[in-house]
Short mmCIF file of C-alpha atoms in Angstrom, two decimals:
data_model
loop_
_atom_site.label_atom_id
_atom_site.label_comp_id
_atom_site.label_asym_id
_atom_site.label_seq_id
_atom_site.Cartn_x
_atom_site.Cartn_y
_atom_site.Cartn_z
CA UNK A 1 -52.31 -13.51 -28.28
CA UNK A 2 -52.61 -12.86 -24.54
CA UNK A 3 -49.85 -13.64 -22.04
CA UNK A 4 -52.18 -16.04 -20.21
CA UNK A 5 -52.85 -17.95 -23.44
CA UNK A 6 -49.10 -18.20 -24.11
CA UNK A 7 -48.49 -19.45 -20.56
CA UNK A 8 -51.24 -22.04 -20.95
CA UNK A 9 -49.85 -23.14 -24.30
CA UNK A 10 -46.36 -23.63 -22.83
CA UNK A 11 -47.80 -25.43 -19.81
CA UNK A 12 -49.70 -27.80 -22.09
CA UNK A 13 -46.61 -28.42 -24.22
CA UNK A 14 -44.49 -29.31 -21.17
CA UNK A 15 -47.13 -30.98 -19.02
CA UNK A 16 -47.07 -28.33 -16.30
CA UNK A 17 -50.00 -28.06 -13.82
CA UNK A 18 -50.24 -24.32 -14.33
CA UNK A 19 -53.53 -23.88 -12.46
CA UNK A 20 -54.68 -25.67 -9.29
CA UNK A 21 -57.97 -25.30 -7.44
CA UNK A 22 -57.55 -26.22 -3.76
CA UNK A 23 -60.54 -26.54 -1.46
CA UNK A 24 -59.27 -26.09 2.09
CA UNK A 25 -62.56 -27.15 3.71
CA UNK A 26 -66.06 -28.32 2.82
CA UNK A 27 -67.47 -26.83 6.01
CA UNK A 28 -69.67 -23.82 5.38
CA UNK A 29 -71.74 -21.28 7.28
CA UNK A 30 -74.30 -21.26 4.46
CA UNK A 31 -76.42 -24.11 3.12
CA UNK A 32 -76.99 -23.00 -0.46
CA UNK A 33 -79.79 -24.93 -2.12
CA UNK A 34 -77.67 -25.71 -5.20
CA UNK A 35 -74.45 -26.72 -3.43
CA UNK A 36 -72.92 -30.03 -4.52
CA UNK A 37 -70.79 -30.60 -1.38
CA UNK A 38 -71.10 -32.63 1.81
CA UNK A 39 -70.39 -30.05 4.50
CA UNK A 40 -69.42 -32.49 7.26
CA UNK A 41 -65.72 -32.67 8.10
CA UNK A 42 -64.40 -36.14 7.29
CA UNK A 43 -60.80 -35.37 8.22
CA UNK A 44 -59.65 -32.30 6.30
CA UNK A 45 -55.96 -31.60 5.92
CA UNK A 46 -53.97 -29.90 8.67
CA UNK A 47 -52.09 -26.64 8.24
CA UNK A 48 -48.85 -28.55 7.86
CA UNK A 49 -50.28 -30.90 5.25
CA UNK A 50 -51.56 -28.03 3.13
CA UNK A 51 -48.26 -26.16 3.37
CA UNK A 52 -46.47 -29.31 2.28
CA UNK A 53 -48.73 -29.60 -0.74
CA UNK A 54 -48.16 -25.94 -1.60
CA UNK A 55 -44.40 -26.65 -1.56
CA UNK A 56 -44.97 -29.53 -3.99
CA UNK A 57 -47.14 -27.42 -6.29
CA UNK A 58 -44.50 -24.69 -6.40
CA UNK A 59 -41.88 -27.27 -7.37
CA UNK A 60 -44.23 -28.61 -10.06
CA UNK A 61 -44.52 -25.17 -11.68
CA UNK A 62 -48.03 -24.20 -10.60
CA UNK A 63 -48.61 -20.45 -10.83
CA UNK A 64 -52.38 -19.89 -10.56
CA UNK A 65 -53.76 -21.04 -7.22
CA UNK A 66 -57.42 -20.80 -6.25
CA UNK A 67 -58.36 -21.24 -2.58
CA UNK A 68 -61.98 -22.23 -2.12
CA UNK A 69 -64.39 -24.34 -0.06
CA UNK A 70 -66.87 -24.60 1.68
CA UNK A 71 -66.16 -21.30 3.31
CA UNK A 72 -62.43 -20.69 3.51
CA UNK A 73 -62.64 -18.37 6.53
CA UNK A 74 -64.03 -21.17 8.68
CA UNK A 75 -60.41 -22.31 8.86
CA UNK A 76 -58.68 -20.25 11.51
CA UNK A 77 -55.41 -20.75 9.66
CA UNK A 78 -56.70 -19.48 6.33
CA UNK A 79 -54.80 -16.19 6.24
CA UNK A 80 -51.69 -18.10 7.33
CA UNK A 81 -52.16 -20.39 4.34
CA UNK A 82 -52.59 -17.41 2.00
CA UNK A 83 -49.43 -15.84 3.41
CA UNK A 84 -47.51 -19.07 2.82
CA UNK A 85 -48.81 -19.34 -0.74
CA UNK A 86 -47.81 -15.77 -1.51
CA UNK A 87 -44.36 -16.42 -0.04
CA UNK A 88 -44.07 -19.17 -2.67
CA UNK A 89 -45.08 -16.58 -5.31
CA UNK A 90 -48.39 -18.11 -6.34
CA UNK A 91 -50.90 -15.85 -8.02
CA UNK A 92 -53.73 -16.31 -5.50
CA UNK A 93 -57.46 -16.11 -6.08
CA UNK A 94 -59.93 -16.62 -3.24
CA UNK A 95 -63.53 -17.83 -3.54
CA UNK A 96 -65.69 -16.99 -0.53
CA UNK A 97 -69.19 -15.98 0.51
CA UNK A 98 -67.47 -13.11 2.41
CA UNK A 99 -69.84 -13.38 5.38
CA UNK A 100 -66.86 -13.51 7.76
CA UNK A 101 -64.82 -10.76 6.08
CA UNK A 102 -64.59 -7.54 8.03
CA UNK A 103 -62.13 -4.64 7.82
CA UNK A 104 -59.24 -6.62 9.34
CA UNK A 105 -59.62 -9.56 6.94
CA UNK A 106 -59.94 -7.18 3.97
CA UNK A 107 -56.77 -5.37 5.01
CA UNK A 108 -54.87 -8.63 5.37
CA UNK A 109 -55.94 -9.88 1.95
CA UNK A 110 -54.71 -6.62 0.45
CA UNK A 111 -51.44 -6.74 2.39
CA UNK A 112 -50.82 -10.30 1.20
CA UNK A 113 -51.32 -9.30 -2.42
CA UNK A 114 -54.25 -11.55 -3.30
CA UNK A 115 -55.01 -11.14 -7.00
CA UNK A 116 -58.79 -11.54 -6.93
CA UNK A 117 -61.68 -12.28 -4.58
CA UNK A 118 -64.71 -14.06 -6.07
CA UNK A 119 -67.87 -13.73 -3.99
CA UNK A 120 -71.20 -15.46 -4.48
CA UNK A 121 -74.19 -13.10 -4.66
CA UNK A 122 -77.45 -14.53 -6.00
CA UNK A 123 -79.69 -11.47 -6.14
CA UNK A 124 -79.96 -7.75 -5.57
CA UNK A 125 -82.76 -8.57 -3.16
CA UNK A 126 -81.73 -9.72 0.32
CA UNK A 127 -84.73 -11.98 0.73
CA UNK A 128 -83.97 -13.92 -2.47
CA UNK A 129 -80.25 -14.26 -1.72
CA UNK A 130 -80.88 -15.33 1.87
CA UNK A 131 -83.46 -17.89 0.76
CA UNK A 132 -80.83 -19.51 -1.47
CA UNK A 133 -78.06 -19.45 1.17
CA UNK A 134 -80.44 -20.38 4.01
CA UNK A 135 -78.51 -17.95 6.23
CA UNK A 136 -80.60 -14.96 7.40
CA UNK A 137 -78.70 -11.71 7.04
CA UNK A 138 -76.11 -13.19 4.67
CA UNK A 139 -76.84 -10.67 1.86
CA UNK A 140 -76.21 -7.70 4.16
CA UNK A 141 -72.99 -9.18 5.53
CA UNK A 142 -71.72 -10.19 2.10
CA UNK A 143 -72.37 -6.83 0.45
CA UNK A 144 -70.82 -5.02 3.41
CA UNK A 145 -67.70 -7.16 2.99
CA UNK A 146 -67.53 -6.29 -0.69
CA UNK A 147 -67.38 -2.63 0.28
CA UNK A 148 -64.56 -3.37 2.76
CA UNK A 149 -62.61 -5.18 0.04
CA UNK A 150 -63.16 -2.42 -2.51
CA UNK A 151 -61.95 0.18 0.00
CA UNK A 152 -58.68 -1.76 0.11
CA UNK A 153 -58.38 -1.59 -3.67
CA UNK A 154 -58.86 -5.31 -4.17
CA UNK A 155 -60.20 -6.79 -7.40
CA UNK A 156 -63.62 -8.29 -6.62
CA UNK A 157 -65.92 -10.36 -8.81
CA UNK A 158 -69.53 -11.19 -7.99
CA UNK A 159 -70.39 -14.70 -9.20
CA UNK A 160 -74.05 -15.52 -9.64
CA UNK A 161 -75.56 -18.92 -10.40
CA UNK A 162 -78.76 -18.63 -12.39
CA UNK A 163 -81.44 -20.94 -10.94
CA UNK A 164 -85.19 -21.16 -10.94
CA UNK A 165 -85.18 -19.40 -7.56
CA UNK A 166 -83.49 -16.23 -8.85
CA UNK A 167 -84.13 -16.13 -12.60
CA UNK A 168 -85.99 -12.83 -12.25
CA UNK A 169 -83.00 -11.19 -10.64
CA UNK A 170 -79.89 -11.54 -12.78
CA UNK A 171 -80.17 -8.02 -14.25
CA UNK A 172 -80.72 -6.59 -10.77
CA UNK A 173 -77.67 -8.46 -9.47
CA UNK A 174 -75.65 -7.10 -12.38
CA UNK A 175 -76.80 -3.56 -11.51
CA UNK A 176 -75.80 -4.17 -7.88
CA UNK A 177 -72.31 -5.20 -9.01
CA UNK A 178 -72.09 -2.00 -11.07
CA UNK A 179 -73.12 0.09 -8.06
CA UNK A 180 -70.50 -1.64 -5.92
CA UNK A 181 -67.85 -1.13 -8.60
CA UNK A 182 -67.08 -4.82 -9.10
CA UNK A 183 -67.11 -7.30 -11.98
CA UNK A 184 -70.13 -9.53 -12.52
CA UNK A 185 -70.37 -13.06 -13.93
CA UNK A 186 -73.40 -15.26 -14.43
CA UNK A 187 -73.43 -19.03 -14.91
CA UNK A 188 -76.54 -21.17 -15.52
CA UNK A 189 -74.71 -24.39 -14.60
CA UNK A 190 -76.03 -26.39 -11.64
CA UNK A 191 -73.86 -29.47 -11.08
CA UNK A 192 -74.85 -32.82 -9.56
CA UNK A 193 -73.66 -33.44 -6.02
CA UNK A 194 -70.24 -35.02 -5.76
CA UNK A 195 -71.81 -38.14 -4.24
CA UNK A 196 -73.78 -38.66 -7.45
CA UNK A 197 -77.10 -37.23 -6.23
CA UNK A 198 -78.82 -35.54 -9.19
CA UNK A 199 -81.80 -34.13 -7.29
CA UNK A 200 -80.48 -30.55 -7.27
CA UNK A 201 -80.58 -30.51 -11.07
CA UNK A 202 -84.26 -29.62 -10.64
CA UNK A 203 -82.96 -26.13 -9.81
CA UNK A 204 -81.70 -25.59 -13.37
CA UNK A 205 -83.52 -22.86 -15.23
CA UNK A 206 -85.75 -23.74 -18.19
CA UNK A 207 -83.82 -23.72 -21.43
CA UNK A 208 -86.10 -21.03 -22.85
CA UNK A 209 -84.40 -18.53 -20.51
CA UNK A 210 -80.93 -19.27 -21.89
CA UNK A 211 -81.08 -17.22 -25.13
CA UNK A 212 -81.57 -14.07 -23.05
CA UNK A 213 -78.38 -14.89 -21.16
CA UNK A 214 -76.20 -16.21 -23.98
CA UNK A 215 -77.01 -13.35 -26.34
CA UNK A 216 -76.10 -10.68 -23.77
CA UNK A 217 -72.30 -10.32 -23.79
CA UNK A 218 -72.40 -8.34 -20.55
CA UNK A 219 -73.81 -11.35 -18.69
CA UNK A 220 -71.57 -14.15 -19.98
CA UNK A 221 -68.15 -14.62 -18.39
CA UNK A 222 -65.08 -15.86 -20.24
CA UNK A 223 -65.24 -19.59 -19.57
CA UNK A 224 -62.40 -20.21 -22.03
CA UNK A 225 -60.02 -18.32 -19.73
CA UNK A 226 -60.21 -21.18 -17.26
CA UNK A 227 -61.40 -24.30 -19.13
CA UNK A 228 -60.27 -24.23 -22.73
CA UNK A 229 -57.19 -26.10 -23.91
CA UNK A 230 -54.88 -24.30 -26.33
CA UNK A 231 -55.40 -24.96 -30.01
CA UNK A 232 -53.21 -24.50 -33.05
CA UNK A 233 -54.58 -22.42 -35.96
CA UNK A 234 -55.64 -24.79 -38.72
CA UNK A 235 -55.63 -27.80 -36.41
CA UNK A 236 -58.18 -30.52 -37.17
CA UNK A 237 -61.03 -29.98 -34.69
CA UNK A 238 -61.30 -33.72 -34.10
CA UNK A 239 -57.67 -33.80 -32.89
CA UNK A 240 -58.44 -31.15 -30.29
CA UNK A 241 -58.33 -31.52 -26.50
CA UNK A 242 -61.80 -31.29 -24.90
CA UNK A 243 -60.61 -29.05 -22.02
CA UNK A 244 -57.64 -28.26 -19.79
CA UNK A 245 -58.68 -30.60 -16.94
CA UNK A 246 -55.82 -32.98 -16.20
CA UNK A 247 -53.61 -31.30 -18.82
CA UNK A 248 -52.69 -27.95 -17.27
CA UNK A 249 -55.05 -27.89 -14.30
CA UNK A 250 -56.42 -30.06 -11.51
CA UNK A 251 -58.40 -29.98 -8.29
CA UNK A 252 -57.40 -30.98 -4.75
CA UNK A 253 -60.04 -31.72 -2.11
CA UNK A 254 -59.76 -30.92 1.63
CA UNK A 255 -58.97 -34.61 2.10
CA UNK A 256 -55.96 -34.52 -0.27
CA UNK A 257 -57.71 -36.30 -3.15
CA UNK A 258 -56.65 -35.21 -6.63
CA UNK A 259 -59.30 -34.89 -9.36
CA UNK A 260 -58.90 -33.60 -12.94
CA UNK A 261 -61.24 -30.68 -12.10
CA UNK A 262 -63.62 -29.50 -9.39
CA UNK A 263 -66.50 -30.54 -11.70
CA UNK A 264 -64.80 -33.81 -12.66
CA UNK A 265 -64.81 -36.03 -9.53
CA UNK A 266 -62.64 -38.84 -10.90
CA UNK A 267 -60.33 -39.96 -8.05
CA UNK A 268 -56.82 -39.88 -9.48
CA UNK A 269 -54.64 -40.19 -6.37
CA UNK A 270 -54.28 -38.99 -2.79
CA UNK A 271 -51.57 -36.65 -1.53
CA UNK A 272 -51.50 -38.33 1.87
CA UNK A 273 -50.23 -41.42 0.10
CA UNK A 274 -48.25 -40.06 -2.86
CA UNK A 275 -46.33 -36.99 -3.88
CA UNK A 276 -48.08 -34.57 -6.21
CA UNK A 277 -45.72 -35.09 -9.16
CA UNK A 278 -46.05 -38.87 -8.84
CA UNK A 279 -49.81 -38.50 -9.23
CA UNK A 280 -49.55 -35.84 -11.94
CA UNK A 281 -47.14 -37.90 -14.05
CA UNK A 282 -48.20 -41.46 -13.32
CA UNK A 283 -51.90 -41.56 -12.44
CA UNK A 284 -53.70 -44.00 -14.76
CA UNK A 285 -56.88 -41.96 -14.37
CA UNK A 286 -55.21 -38.72 -15.48
CA UNK A 287 -53.54 -40.59 -18.34
CA UNK A 288 -56.99 -41.78 -19.45
CA UNK A 289 -58.33 -38.21 -19.34
CA UNK A 290 -55.33 -36.90 -21.29
CA UNK A 291 -55.74 -39.53 -24.00
CA UNK A 292 -59.13 -38.20 -25.05
CA UNK A 293 -59.41 -36.22 -28.27
CA UNK A 294 -62.58 -34.84 -29.81
CA UNK A 295 -62.64 -37.74 -32.28
CA UNK A 296 -62.89 -40.16 -29.32
CA UNK A 297 -66.11 -38.64 -27.99
CA UNK A 298 -69.03 -41.01 -28.47
CA UNK A 299 -71.86 -39.15 -30.19
CA UNK A 300 -70.16 -35.73 -29.88
CA UNK A 301 -67.43 -36.44 -32.47
CA UNK A 302 -70.13 -36.50 -35.16
CA UNK A 303 -71.89 -33.37 -33.93
CA UNK A 304 -71.88 -30.07 -35.78
CA UNK A 305 -71.29 -28.30 -32.48
CA UNK A 306 -68.08 -30.20 -31.69
CA UNK A 307 -65.81 -27.22 -32.44
CA UNK A 308 -67.80 -24.67 -30.47
CA UNK A 309 -69.56 -26.61 -27.70
CA UNK A 310 -68.74 -25.81 -24.07
CA UNK A 311 -69.08 -29.55 -23.27
CA UNK A 312 -67.74 -30.32 -19.81
CA UNK A 313 -66.18 -33.79 -19.54
CA UNK A 314 -66.81 -33.66 -15.80
CA UNK A 315 -70.55 -33.24 -16.29
CA UNK A 316 -70.44 -36.01 -18.91
CA UNK A 317 -68.61 -38.19 -16.37
CA UNK A 318 -71.33 -37.47 -13.82
CA UNK A 319 -73.86 -38.67 -16.41
CA UNK A 320 -71.93 -41.93 -16.71
CA UNK A 321 -69.27 -41.53 -19.43
CA UNK A 322 -66.45 -38.98 -19.66
CA UNK A 323 -66.38 -39.61 -23.42
CA UNK A 324 -70.11 -39.14 -23.78
CA UNK A 325 -72.31 -36.06 -24.17
CA UNK A 326 -73.23 -33.67 -21.39
CA UNK A 327 -76.96 -33.09 -21.62
CA UNK A 328 -76.70 -29.64 -20.03
CA UNK A 329 -74.12 -28.54 -22.59
CA UNK A 330 -76.19 -29.95 -25.47
CA UNK A 331 -79.01 -27.74 -24.26
CA UNK A 332 -76.71 -24.71 -24.07
CA UNK A 333 -75.49 -25.30 -27.63
CA UNK A 334 -79.06 -25.56 -28.87
CA UNK A 335 -80.11 -22.31 -27.25
CA UNK A 336 -77.02 -20.52 -28.54
CA UNK A 337 -77.61 -21.58 -32.13
CA UNK A 338 -81.12 -23.03 -32.51
CA UNK A 339 -79.60 -26.19 -34.03
CA UNK A 340 -80.09 -29.63 -32.40
CA UNK A 341 -76.97 -31.47 -31.25
CA UNK A 342 -76.11 -34.96 -32.44
CA UNK A 343 -77.11 -36.26 -29.03
CA UNK A 344 -80.55 -34.70 -29.48
CA UNK A 345 -80.87 -36.07 -33.02
CA UNK A 346 -80.17 -39.59 -31.81
CA UNK A 347 -82.91 -39.18 -29.25
CA UNK A 348 -85.27 -37.89 -31.93
CA UNK A 349 -85.49 -34.44 -30.31
CA UNK A 350 -85.86 -31.16 -32.18
CA UNK A 351 -85.36 -29.25 -28.94
CA UNK A 352 -84.15 -30.24 -25.46
CA UNK A 353 -86.54 -32.32 -23.37
CA UNK A 354 -87.34 -30.36 -20.20
CA UNK A 355 -87.18 -31.98 -16.78
CA UNK A 356 -90.70 -32.62 -15.41
CA UNK A 357 -89.87 -30.40 -12.45
CA UNK A 358 -88.70 -27.57 -14.69
CA UNK A 359 -91.99 -27.61 -16.57
CA UNK A 360 -93.58 -26.34 -13.38
CA UNK A 361 -91.40 -23.25 -13.24
CA UNK A 362 -93.08 -20.00 -14.18
CA UNK A 363 -90.93 -17.93 -16.50
CA UNK A 364 -90.56 -14.33 -15.50
CA UNK A 365 -92.82 -12.25 -17.84
CA UNK A 366 -90.10 -9.69 -18.41
CA UNK A 367 -87.73 -12.39 -19.64
CA UNK A 368 -90.35 -14.02 -21.85
CA UNK A 369 -91.03 -10.68 -23.55
CA UNK A 370 -87.35 -10.37 -24.34
CA UNK A 371 -87.06 -13.75 -26.09
#
């Protein structure tokens, strides 16, 4: 049993928010085609407000802190915030596009003892990456920054989102990560926009591509490390917790709103109006999330995939019911196993129904040959 699993188990037992994802801004210098955020500034928190929240998180027992955005380096105080977090002994991870990272920023991140830098790279080809980010020259600046960070001895991970605009390129991006000496992760999840707009779901890859990804261990990251709730050996699957959101982890927006998870936009309180522990302990929304067991899931509780599905309650919530199925995860389960989910059976489907837009996508011949 790993130390992280033991920590998560203890956090769950005692109701400790072990892991917090904090977006410090939604502003960004890229306009990625798949991004679910509104990049306008509607009154993001000040330096003092964020430091005050970090104090509260430290008192609450949070250990794992992820700074993200938007682009974090668009805040001039970002390194100051990292320094303050490290002073409070958080284990800090930073998510960035790295476009603004040069030698000085890389040196500072190393000096401050940041645990990991996660950087979005969508292709080994500059033209494909830049078409997704809509920022000319972003691939060159991002890969140059990765080299700066590696020179400082920092742990870097390239995170790639598999979409219909780059589905030819995931192996090339993996090879690029190898050449740069960094870790590589690939995720085929495209989430609806936080305002409920589902139009970007047309960017999801056709399901027929997924077996190539799911059956290649070198391409699939360890989702359980971040999302899974601890389970007891021999425990009835139907008594299990769907995921860690709201149990040992949560998400804080740049406007001080608290959600169960970054992919679960259920407003559960605001830190400009309440203290963190008041929200964590007393929010009716978080209590509702915590009450859910696998047996309470409509449709999913009777599904043969219930014990192994990567079902995201946030994606289910975005479809209209946090206790309902997530269509995207039903599709993933089907392409992992070849067996229809209960949700599919109820719809009379023997395989997932493709989006009309996705039917227009041409599958890369090399991938088709590998199926």
